Short mmCIF file of C-alpha atoms in Angstrom, two decimals:
data_model
loop_
_atom_site.label_atom_id
_atom_site.label_comp_id
_atom_site.label_asym_id
_atom_site.label_seq_id
_atom_site.Cartn_x
_atom_site.Cartn_y
_atom_site.Cartn_z
CA MET A 1 0.05 -0.03 0.01
CA SER A 2 1.58 3.29 -1.05
CA ILE A 3 1.44 6.38 0.96
CA THR A 4 0.65 9.58 -0.86
CA ARG A 5 2.60 12.66 0.11
CA THR A 6 -0.42 14.74 1.25
CA GLY A 7 -0.67 17.09 4.23
CA GLU A 8 -2.38 14.22 6.00
CA SER A 9 0.39 11.76 5.65
CA ALA A 10 2.84 14.36 6.88
CA GLN A 11 0.62 14.81 9.90
CA ASP A 12 0.59 11.06 10.45
CA ALA A 13 4.40 11.04 10.34
CA ASP A 14 4.56 13.58 13.19
CA PRO A 15 4.25 11.77 16.57
CA ARG A 16 4.36 15.03 18.44
CA ARG A 17 0.95 16.29 17.16
CA TRP A 18 -0.79 15.04 20.22
CA TRP A 19 1.63 16.93 22.40
CA GLY A 20 0.85 19.91 20.22
CA LEU A 21 -2.87 19.33 21.08
CA VAL A 22 -1.97 19.64 24.84
CA ILE A 23 -0.43 23.04 24.18
CA ILE A 24 -3.42 24.22 22.14
CA ALA A 25 -5.94 22.83 24.69
CA LEU A 26 -3.90 24.51 27.48
CA ALA A 27 -4.12 27.93 25.85
CA GLN A 28 -7.84 27.59 25.12
CA LEU A 29 -8.51 26.50 28.83
CA MET A 30 -6.62 29.63 30.01
CA VAL A 31 -8.75 31.87 27.82
CA VAL A 32 -12.15 30.36 28.65
CA LEU A 33 -11.62 29.96 32.45
CA ASP A 34 -10.42 33.55 32.68
CA ALA A 35 -13.97 34.74 31.88
CA THR A 36 -15.20 33.23 35.21
CA ILE A 37 -12.03 32.71 37.43
CA VAL A 38 -12.35 36.22 38.81
CA ASN A 39 -16.12 35.90 39.61
CA ILE A 40 -15.46 34.34 43.00
CA ALA A 41 -12.52 36.71 43.62
CA LEU A 42 -14.53 39.81 42.75
CA PRO A 43 -15.76 40.75 46.34
CA SER A 44 -12.13 40.51 47.63
CA ALA A 45 -10.79 42.66 44.71
CA GLN A 46 -13.65 45.18 45.15
CA GLU A 47 -12.84 45.63 48.87
CA ASP A 48 -9.02 45.76 48.30
CA LEU A 49 -9.07 48.41 45.61
CA GLY A 50 -12.14 50.31 46.82
CA ILE A 51 -14.23 49.63 43.67
CA SER A 52 -17.84 50.91 43.81
CA ASP A 53 -20.78 48.62 43.35
CA GLY A 54 -21.66 50.43 40.17
CA ASP A 55 -18.14 49.92 38.70
CA ARG A 56 -17.39 46.32 39.83
CA GLN A 57 -19.03 44.82 36.77
CA TRP A 58 -16.15 46.24 34.60
CA VAL A 59 -13.79 43.61 36.07
CA ILE A 60 -15.97 41.19 34.06
CA THR A 61 -17.18 43.41 31.23
CA ALA A 62 -13.87 44.86 30.23
CA TYR A 63 -12.65 41.28 29.38
CA THR A 64 -15.76 40.15 27.58
CA LEU A 65 -16.08 43.36 25.69
CA ALA A 66 -12.53 43.38 24.23
CA PHE A 67 -12.61 39.61 23.63
CA GLY A 68 -16.02 39.41 21.88
CA GLY A 69 -15.58 42.71 19.95
CA LEU A 70 -12.01 41.92 18.55
CA LEU A 71 -12.40 38.28 17.72
CA LEU A 72 -13.05 38.75 13.99
CA LEU A 73 -9.97 40.87 13.74
CA GLY A 74 -7.94 38.37 15.67
CA GLY A 75 -8.95 35.52 13.38
CA ARG A 76 -8.14 37.42 10.22
CA ILE A 77 -4.75 38.51 11.60
CA ALA A 78 -4.03 34.78 12.32
CA ASP A 79 -4.75 34.02 8.63
CA LEU A 80 -2.65 36.85 7.28
CA VAL A 81 0.46 36.75 9.65
CA GLY A 82 0.41 32.93 10.37
CA ARG A 83 -1.38 31.03 13.05
CA LYS A 84 1.57 29.76 15.05
CA ARG A 85 3.12 33.31 15.19
CA THR A 86 -0.12 35.04 16.39
CA PHE A 87 -0.66 32.07 18.80
CA VAL A 88 2.66 32.87 20.46
CA ILE A 89 2.07 36.52 20.41
CA GLY A 90 -1.39 36.12 22.04
CA LEU A 91 0.18 33.94 24.84
CA ILE A 92 2.90 36.47 25.65
CA GLY A 93 0.49 39.32 25.57
CA PHE A 94 -2.10 37.57 27.68
CA ALA A 95 0.56 36.74 30.31
CA ALA A 96 1.76 40.27 30.51
CA ALA A 97 -1.77 41.63 30.79
CA SER A 98 -2.49 39.06 33.57
CA ALA A 99 0.68 40.19 35.49
CA LEU A 100 -0.39 43.76 35.15
CA GLY A 101 -3.88 42.94 36.46
CA GLY A 102 -2.42 41.00 39.47
CA ALA A 103 -0.26 43.91 40.38
CA ALA A 104 -3.09 46.50 40.00
CA THR A 105 -3.11 49.23 42.69
CA THR A 106 -6.15 51.01 41.37
CA SER A 107 -9.47 50.05 39.84
CA GLY A 108 -8.61 51.76 36.56
CA MET A 109 -5.36 49.70 36.24
CA LEU A 110 -7.33 46.49 36.93
CA PHE A 111 -10.02 47.35 34.30
CA GLY A 112 -7.37 48.26 31.74
CA ALA A 113 -5.45 45.03 32.40
CA ARG A 114 -8.72 43.02 31.90
CA ALA A 115 -9.42 44.81 28.59
CA LEU A 116 -5.82 43.94 27.45
CA GLN A 117 -6.43 40.34 28.40
CA GLY A 118 -9.59 40.29 26.28
CA ALA A 119 -7.80 41.90 23.39
CA PHE A 120 -5.02 39.27 23.40
CA ALA A 121 -7.49 36.45 24.00
CA ALA A 122 -9.15 37.57 20.78
CA VAL A 123 -5.86 36.86 18.94
CA LEU A 124 -5.12 33.63 20.87
CA ALA A 125 -8.47 31.79 20.73
CA PRO A 126 -8.95 31.76 16.96
CA SER A 127 -5.23 30.87 16.38
CA ALA A 128 -5.69 27.89 18.71
CA LEU A 129 -8.72 26.53 16.98
CA SER A 130 -7.42 27.09 13.50
CA LEU A 131 -4.19 25.38 14.40
CA LEU A 132 -6.24 22.40 15.59
CA THR A 133 -8.27 22.37 12.49
CA THR A 134 -5.19 22.31 10.14
CA THR A 135 -3.24 19.78 12.24
CA PHE A 136 -5.90 17.12 12.62
CA THR A 137 -7.53 16.22 9.31
CA ASP A 138 -8.10 12.45 9.62
CA PRO A 139 -11.71 11.96 10.67
CA LYS A 140 -10.99 9.58 13.56
CA GLU A 141 -8.14 11.67 14.97
CA ARG A 142 -10.05 14.86 14.38
CA GLY A 143 -12.89 13.44 16.48
CA LYS A 144 -10.65 12.74 19.37
CA ALA A 145 -8.88 16.05 19.14
CA PHE A 146 -12.02 18.11 18.96
CA GLY A 147 -13.58 15.96 21.80
CA ILE A 148 -10.69 17.18 24.13
CA TYR A 149 -10.99 20.73 22.77
CA GLY A 150 -14.79 20.86 23.11
CA ALA A 151 -14.56 19.40 26.64
CA LEU A 152 -12.22 22.29 27.71
CA ALA A 153 -14.21 24.98 25.93
CA GLY A 154 -17.42 23.75 27.58
CA SER A 155 -16.04 23.10 31.05
CA GLY A 156 -13.47 25.96 31.16
CA SER A 157 -16.00 28.29 32.83
CA ALA A 158 -16.87 25.76 35.54
CA ILE A 159 -13.16 25.05 36.04
CA GLY A 160 -12.68 28.81 36.57
CA PHE A 161 -14.99 28.76 39.42
CA ILE A 162 -13.11 25.82 41.10
CA VAL A 163 -9.65 27.48 40.57
CA GLY A 164 -10.88 30.94 41.55
CA GLY A 165 -12.33 29.58 44.72
CA LEU A 166 -9.22 27.79 45.70
CA LEU A 167 -6.90 30.65 44.86
CA THR A 168 -9.10 33.26 46.58
CA GLU A 169 -9.47 31.26 49.78
CA TYR A 170 -6.00 29.97 50.23
CA LEU A 171 -3.91 32.73 48.60
CA ASN A 172 -5.60 35.94 47.43
CA TRP A 173 -7.52 37.37 44.53
CA ARG A 174 -4.46 38.53 42.68
CA TRP A 175 -3.41 34.94 42.10
CA CYS A 176 -6.53 34.48 39.89
CA LEU A 177 -4.60 36.64 37.50
CA TYR A 178 -1.06 35.70 38.27
CA VAL A 179 -1.86 32.01 37.68
CA ASN A 180 -1.94 32.75 33.89
CA VAL A 181 1.72 33.65 33.79
CA PRO A 182 3.26 30.18 34.35
CA ILE A 183 0.55 28.55 32.14
CA ALA A 184 1.38 30.84 29.37
CA VAL A 185 5.14 30.40 29.71
CA ILE A 186 4.70 26.56 29.41
CA ALA A 187 2.42 27.15 26.41
CA VAL A 188 4.87 29.38 24.65
CA ILE A 189 7.76 26.87 25.10
CA GLY A 190 5.52 23.97 23.87
CA ALA A 191 4.29 26.03 20.90
CA LEU A 192 7.79 26.92 19.70
CA ALA A 193 8.85 23.29 20.04
CA LEU A 194 5.86 21.36 18.85
CA LEU A 195 3.48 23.32 16.70
CA HIS A 196 3.86 23.66 12.87
CA ASP A 197 2.08 26.01 10.55
CA SER A 198 2.44 27.34 7.00
CA PRO A 199 3.56 31.01 6.86
CA GLY A 200 1.09 33.75 6.44
CA ARG A 201 0.29 35.56 3.21
CA PRO A 202 2.80 38.44 2.96
CA GLY A 203 1.00 40.10 0.06
CA ALA A 204 -2.34 40.04 1.74
CA ARG A 205 -3.88 43.23 3.09
CA LEU A 206 -6.21 43.75 6.12
CA ASP A 207 -9.75 44.93 5.38
CA VAL A 208 -9.62 48.14 7.41
CA PRO A 209 -13.20 49.32 6.80
CA GLY A 210 -14.38 45.76 7.50
CA VAL A 211 -12.33 45.80 10.87
CA LEU A 212 -13.92 49.12 11.91
CA LEU A 213 -17.48 48.23 10.98
CA GLY A 214 -17.34 44.53 12.19
CA CYS A 215 -15.47 45.05 15.39
CA GLY A 216 -17.34 48.35 16.10
CA GLY A 217 -20.70 46.70 15.76
CA LEU A 218 -19.73 43.68 17.86
CA VAL A 219 -18.34 46.00 20.59
CA ALA A 220 -21.63 48.04 20.56
CA ILE A 221 -23.80 44.88 20.82
CA VAL A 222 -21.75 43.31 23.60
CA TYR A 223 -21.55 46.67 25.49
CA GLY A 224 -25.22 47.16 25.04
CA PHE A 225 -26.01 43.72 26.73
CA ALA A 226 -23.51 44.41 29.45
CA GLU A 227 -25.08 47.82 30.25
CA ALA A 228 -28.59 46.31 30.02
CA GLN A 229 -27.96 44.46 33.31
CA PRO A 230 -27.47 47.56 35.49
CA LEU A 231 -29.38 50.11 33.54
CA GLY A 232 -32.39 48.15 32.22
CA TRP A 233 -33.44 47.26 28.65
CA THR A 234 -35.29 50.45 27.95
CA ASP A 235 -32.49 52.82 29.06
CA PRO A 236 -31.73 55.27 26.17
CA MET A 237 -28.03 54.41 26.26
CA VAL A 238 -28.76 50.64 25.88
CA LEU A 239 -31.17 51.19 23.01
CA THR A 240 -28.67 53.52 21.28
CA LEU A 241 -25.87 50.85 21.69
CA PHE A 242 -28.15 48.26 20.13
CA ALA A 243 -29.23 50.53 17.30
CA VAL A 244 -25.58 51.50 16.46
CA GLY A 245 -24.52 47.92 16.69
CA VAL A 246 -27.19 46.74 14.27
CA VAL A 247 -26.49 49.55 11.75
CA LEU A 248 -22.66 48.90 11.86
CA LEU A 249 -23.18 45.12 11.39
CA ALA A 250 -25.56 45.63 8.54
CA THR A 251 -23.15 47.93 6.82
CA PHE A 252 -20.39 45.46 7.48
CA VAL A 253 -22.34 42.67 5.71
CA TRP A 254 -22.86 45.00 2.80
CA TRP A 255 -19.23 45.96 2.58
CA GLN A 256 -18.06 42.34 2.77
CA THR A 257 -19.86 41.63 -0.61
CA ARG A 258 -17.56 44.44 -2.21
CA ALA A 259 -14.36 44.34 -0.31
CA PRO A 260 -11.32 42.99 -2.44
CA MET A 261 -10.08 40.98 0.64
CA PRO A 262 -13.00 40.78 3.05
CA LEU A 263 -12.53 40.42 6.80
CA LEU A 264 -15.24 37.70 6.95
CA PRO A 265 -15.90 36.08 3.51
CA LEU A 266 -19.65 35.70 3.46
CA HIS A 267 -19.50 32.12 2.05
CA ILE A 268 -18.46 31.05 5.49
CA ILE A 269 -21.78 32.07 7.07
CA LYS A 270 -23.97 31.40 4.02
CA ASP A 271 -23.23 27.70 4.36
CA ARG A 272 -26.42 26.24 6.06
CA THR A 273 -24.65 23.78 8.29
CA ARG A 274 -22.00 26.20 9.40
CA ALA A 275 -24.47 28.95 10.12
CA GLY A 276 -26.54 26.42 12.08
CA CYS A 277 -23.39 25.55 14.25
CA PHE A 278 -22.86 29.25 14.91
CA LEU A 279 -26.45 29.79 16.01
CA THR A 280 -26.56 26.59 18.04
CA MET A 281 -23.45 27.64 19.89
CA ALA A 282 -24.80 31.10 20.69
CA LEU A 283 -28.07 29.84 21.97
CA ALA A 284 -26.58 26.96 24.00
CA VAL A 285 -24.18 29.39 25.66
CA ILE A 286 -26.91 31.89 26.51
CA GLY A 287 -28.57 29.27 28.69
CA MET A 288 -25.29 27.91 30.17
CA PHE A 289 -23.63 31.24 31.21
CA GLY A 290 -26.76 32.62 32.77
CA LEU A 291 -27.06 29.36 34.75
CA PHE A 292 -23.44 29.53 36.07
CA LEU A 293 -24.25 32.99 37.44
CA PHE A 294 -27.35 31.88 39.28
CA MET A 295 -25.79 28.71 40.66
CA THR A 296 -22.76 30.59 42.02
CA TYR A 297 -24.98 33.06 43.96
CA TYR A 298 -27.45 30.29 45.00
CA LEU A 299 -24.72 28.16 46.49
CA GLN A 300 -22.90 30.98 48.31
CA VAL A 301 -25.85 33.27 49.30
CA ILE A 302 -28.65 30.86 49.83
CA LEU A 303 -26.79 27.61 50.92
CA ASP A 304 -23.85 29.52 52.52
CA TYR A 305 -21.12 27.60 50.72
CA SER A 306 -17.43 28.93 50.84
CA PRO A 307 -15.72 29.89 47.64
CA VAL A 308 -13.87 26.45 47.58
CA MET A 309 -17.08 24.53 48.23
CA THR A 310 -18.82 26.55 45.51
CA GLY A 311 -16.07 25.68 43.10
CA LEU A 312 -16.12 22.05 44.00
CA ALA A 313 -19.83 21.83 43.66
CA PHE A 314 -19.28 22.53 39.99
CA LEU A 315 -16.95 19.60 39.61
CA PRO A 316 -19.56 17.02 38.54
CA LEU A 317 -20.68 19.39 35.84
CA THR A 318 -17.10 19.70 34.48
CA ALA A 319 -16.59 15.94 34.68
CA ALA A 320 -19.84 15.32 32.84
CA ILE A 321 -18.94 17.83 30.01
CA ILE A 322 -15.58 16.10 29.53
CA THR A 323 -17.27 12.67 29.45
CA GLY A 324 -19.95 13.92 26.97
CA SER A 325 -17.27 15.38 24.73
CA THR A 326 -14.49 12.83 24.73
CA GLN A 327 -16.24 9.49 25.55
CA ILE A 328 -19.54 9.93 23.80
CA ALA A 329 -19.44 12.66 21.09
CA ALA A 330 -15.89 12.07 19.96
CA ARG A 331 -16.54 8.31 19.62
CA LEU A 332 -19.88 8.68 17.79
CA LEU A 333 -19.24 11.68 15.52
CA ASP A 334 -17.49 9.62 12.85
CA HIS A 335 -20.51 7.29 12.66
CA VAL A 336 -23.62 9.60 13.15
CA ALA A 337 -24.64 12.96 11.74
CA PRO A 338 -23.51 15.88 13.90
CA ARG A 339 -27.18 16.97 14.55
CA LEU A 340 -27.96 13.56 15.99
CA LEU A 341 -25.45 14.58 18.80
CA MET A 342 -26.29 18.20 19.14
CA ALA A 343 -30.11 18.05 19.22
CA PRO A 344 -30.22 15.21 21.91
CA GLY A 345 -27.55 17.08 23.85
CA ALA A 346 -29.65 20.20 23.92
CA LEU A 347 -32.70 18.23 25.07
CA LEU A 348 -30.60 16.51 27.85
CA ALA A 349 -29.25 19.97 29.08
CA ALA A 350 -32.70 21.45 28.95
CA VAL A 351 -34.05 18.50 31.20
CA GLY A 352 -31.24 19.19 33.61
CA MET A 353 -32.29 22.89 33.75
CA VAL A 354 -35.93 22.02 34.34
CA LEU A 355 -34.88 19.93 37.31
CA LEU A 356 -33.30 23.07 38.80
CA THR A 357 -36.58 24.97 38.50
CA ARG A 358 -37.66 23.04 41.61
CA LEU A 359 -34.96 24.76 43.77
CA THR A 360 -36.07 26.15 47.11
CA VAL A 361 -34.24 27.77 50.07
CA HIS A 362 -33.93 24.47 51.55
CA SER A 363 -32.92 22.30 48.59
CA SER A 364 -30.29 19.53 48.98
CA TYR A 365 -27.19 19.53 46.78
CA ALA A 366 -27.18 15.69 46.38
CA ALA A 367 -30.81 15.20 45.64
CA ASP A 368 -31.82 18.45 43.86
CA ILE A 369 -28.60 19.90 42.29
CA LEU A 370 -26.19 17.11 41.43
CA PRO A 371 -28.49 15.17 38.95
CA ALA A 372 -29.26 18.44 37.08
CA LEU A 373 -25.59 19.27 36.80
CA ILE A 374 -24.78 15.91 35.45
CA LEU A 375 -27.53 15.96 32.83
CA MET A 376 -26.50 19.42 31.82
CA GLY A 377 -22.84 18.57 31.52
CA LEU A 378 -23.46 15.46 29.35
CA GLY A 379 -25.79 17.53 27.17
CA MET A 380 -23.32 20.38 26.78
CA GLY A 381 -20.48 17.94 25.89
CA LEU A 382 -22.67 16.55 23.16
CA ILE A 383 -23.18 20.03 21.70
CA PHE A 384 -19.70 21.68 22.04
CA MET A 385 -17.65 18.95 20.45
CA PRO A 386 -19.62 18.45 17.11
CA VAL A 387 -20.11 22.23 16.77
CA PHE A 388 -16.39 22.94 16.91
CA ALA A 389 -15.60 20.07 14.57
CA THR A 390 -18.38 20.64 12.04
CA ALA A 391 -18.11 24.47 11.82
CA THR A 392 -14.39 24.36 10.95
CA ALA A 393 -14.60 21.29 8.61
CA GLY A 394 -13.71 21.77 5.02
CA VAL A 395 -12.63 25.43 5.37
CA PRO A 396 -9.66 26.53 3.17
CA PRO A 397 -6.46 27.19 5.20
CA GLN A 398 -6.70 30.94 4.36
CA ASP A 399 -9.98 31.18 5.99
CA SER A 400 -9.61 28.90 8.94
CA GLY A 401 -8.63 31.69 11.39
CA VAL A 402 -11.61 33.82 10.65
CA THR A 403 -13.89 30.76 10.72
CA SER A 404 -12.50 29.84 14.12
CA ALA A 405 -12.97 33.40 15.24
CA THR A 406 -16.66 33.28 14.20
CA VAL A 407 -17.20 30.13 16.31
CA ASN A 408 -15.63 31.91 19.27
CA THR A 409 -17.60 35.03 18.64
CA SER A 410 -20.89 33.20 18.77
CA GLN A 411 -19.75 31.70 22.14
CA GLN A 412 -18.64 35.03 23.61
CA VAL A 413 -21.67 37.08 22.40
CA GLY A 414 -23.96 34.25 23.57
CA GLY A 415 -22.46 34.46 27.02
CA SER A 416 -22.84 38.23 27.21
CA ILE A 417 -26.44 37.96 26.09
CA GLY A 418 -27.18 35.19 28.51
CA THR A 419 -25.74 36.92 31.49
CA ALA A 420 -27.67 40.12 30.88
CA LEU A 421 -30.90 38.73 29.63
CA LEU A 422 -31.38 36.11 32.29
CA ASN A 423 -30.08 38.30 35.13
CA THR A 424 -32.64 40.77 34.16
CA VAL A 425 -35.44 38.20 34.16
CA ALA A 426 -34.24 37.00 37.60
CA THR A 427 -34.08 40.31 39.26
CA THR A 428 -37.49 41.49 37.77
CA SER A 429 -39.24 38.20 38.93
CA SER A 430 -37.63 38.63 42.36
CA ALA A 431 -38.82 42.10 42.75
CA ALA A 432 -42.42 41.11 41.80
CA TYR A 433 -42.36 38.23 44.24
CA LEU A 434 -41.14 40.50 47.16
CA THR A 435 -43.82 42.99 46.37
CA ALA A 436 -46.55 40.39 46.68
CA HIS A 437 -45.22 38.45 49.69
CA LEU A 438 -43.21 40.84 51.88
CA THR A 439 -46.08 41.53 54.32
CA ASP A 440 -44.83 40.14 57.68
CA PRO A 441 -41.66 41.87 59.05
CA ALA A 442 -40.89 38.91 61.24
CA GLN A 443 -40.46 36.73 58.10
CA ARG A 444 -38.46 39.38 56.07
CA ALA A 445 -35.15 37.51 55.83
CA LEU A 446 -36.76 34.27 54.74
CA VAL A 447 -39.11 35.92 52.23
CA ILE A 448 -36.16 37.81 50.69
CA LYS A 449 -34.35 34.49 50.20
CA GLU A 450 -37.47 32.93 48.76
CA GLY A 451 -37.79 35.83 46.40
CA VAL A 452 -34.23 35.56 45.18
CA VAL A 453 -34.65 31.75 44.63
CA HIS A 454 -38.01 32.44 42.79
CA GLY A 455 -36.19 34.80 40.46
CA TYR A 456 -33.58 32.12 39.72
CA THR A 457 -36.09 29.46 38.90
CA VAL A 458 -38.08 31.76 36.52
CA ALA A 459 -34.86 32.64 34.72
CA ILE A 460 -33.85 28.97 34.61
CA TRP A 461 -37.17 28.19 32.84
CA TRP A 462 -36.09 30.77 30.22
CA ALA A 463 -32.70 29.14 29.97
CA ALA A 464 -34.27 25.72 29.34
CA ALA A 465 -36.47 27.12 26.62
CA ILE A 466 -33.54 28.79 24.88
CA MET A 467 -31.60 25.46 25.16
CA LEU A 468 -34.50 23.73 23.48
CA LEU A 469 -34.38 26.32 20.71
CA ALA A 470 -30.57 25.51 20.30
CA GLY A 471 -31.64 21.83 19.77
CA LEU A 472 -34.34 22.71 17.22
CA VAL A 473 -31.81 24.93 15.30
CA ALA A 474 -29.30 22.06 15.29
CA ALA A 475 -31.91 19.57 14.06
CA LEU A 476 -33.19 21.85 11.24
CA MET A 477 -30.04 23.63 10.01
CA VAL A 478 -27.05 21.27 10.60
CA THR A 479 -27.35 18.96 7.66
CA ALA A 480 -23.75 17.63 7.46
CA LYS A 481 -23.19 13.86 7.27
CA PRO A 482 -20.90 11.99 9.52
CA PRO A 483 -17.17 13.11 8.80
CA GLY A 484 -16.15 9.59 7.96
CA HIS A 485 -18.73 9.38 5.16
CA GLY A 486 -18.83 11.13 1.78
CA ALA A 487 -16.28 13.46 0.46
CA THR A 488 -15.72 15.51 3.56
CA GLN A 489 -12.32 13.90 4.27
CA GLU A 490 -11.14 14.67 0.82
CA ALA A 491 -12.26 18.24 1.17
CA ARG A 492 -9.99 18.64 4.20
CA MET A 493 -6.97 16.80 2.85
CA PRO A 494 -5.19 19.86 1.33
CA GLU A 495 -5.47 21.96 4.51
CA ASN A 496 -1.97 20.88 5.72
CA VAL A 497 -0.20 21.18 2.43
CA ALA A 498 2.46 23.84 2.79
#
């Protein structure tokens, strides 16, 4: 049997590619968990730096705003300059910004460092995913690789709560930022030694109008959702941000049909399966991120868990996501259509959320919370892995970075929408409950807790409905066949050719 000299055979001859996957996965984990690792540390940082209640949200928002708004730019830079080079630059910049944030002496210094983290994460995340896409082209190996990647992308937020709780309780809040530095150093050394990539396109030019329109529109939308939480959905500033964002994005789409070298080639999102993956990801993350917020406060405020106990309470969810991605989805994707994993996964996650709508102020973790977390984790694992693998399959090498960025953008924007939307639903429902039930001053403390939990359960019903919608979108729009069947494999073969 002769071996053809394709990019895939070169990959097969490189025994170090799995170590390269470890480096890619490590970088992705760092980026994803940093969105939540500071959540548990936020009260300590607020007290230490004298941050007001009105400004404390910027510790989170500065990161998500820069990350979500600049992802398309980061993805295209990876395509133009070279994915390995931008991966290393992103790691170094992320580590430097983390060190700056850990050493912050004022609130402004911390906010600025978090924004810098988000900007470098916007370069790092699409580089990591596109390196994975062009390194693993064989369907069976691709399934395993994306299973690991999807598990980390899905569980990174939960891992952030665990690590954040441990660091805050046993060291201090600054280590939630400092911890990125040694991780990044290891990843840089590993990337230089293990990762391979074809050079960028030196003659290519960046679509500057596309950058301004696309990134500006995304920043306005993400900022609008961030401000909707404290200001309300009908606030003039929030409505203006949404209007500006929609106009900029509409103009961006129009410009992409005329730009000589577009920032986001529209054929990427015109593909029905790929668009279905983007939308499924966004909807699934809306439900999941909002739920993380509620469960964190429920465990700490209602059940009086310590930061470490709160983090450990998310451990079964993390284990279930990893199991769903690596042991179920990765093993089945080569044999079944992606939507036959994604749609049942969304249904499973929605069932887990419905179980949480029964929460009361006296609920038991083992009986009322643990089964729901396991179901949600398995469901999310079945969604994340096939979404990442399917959305990036068959994309030409010159567009792999921006395609990867679009997947990450749908995840990041979905998280921003979910946090703002579901938090607004929860606070509104709680206020209505307190108005109706806060009549006996002797029962005030209990009624307030009951009102808070009532708000959470109403918002969780919304999250479950959105998760079901994600499953419906996957079932109707994601029409790809199993990667091991048809011509999909052949379409991916040239991706590693230098």
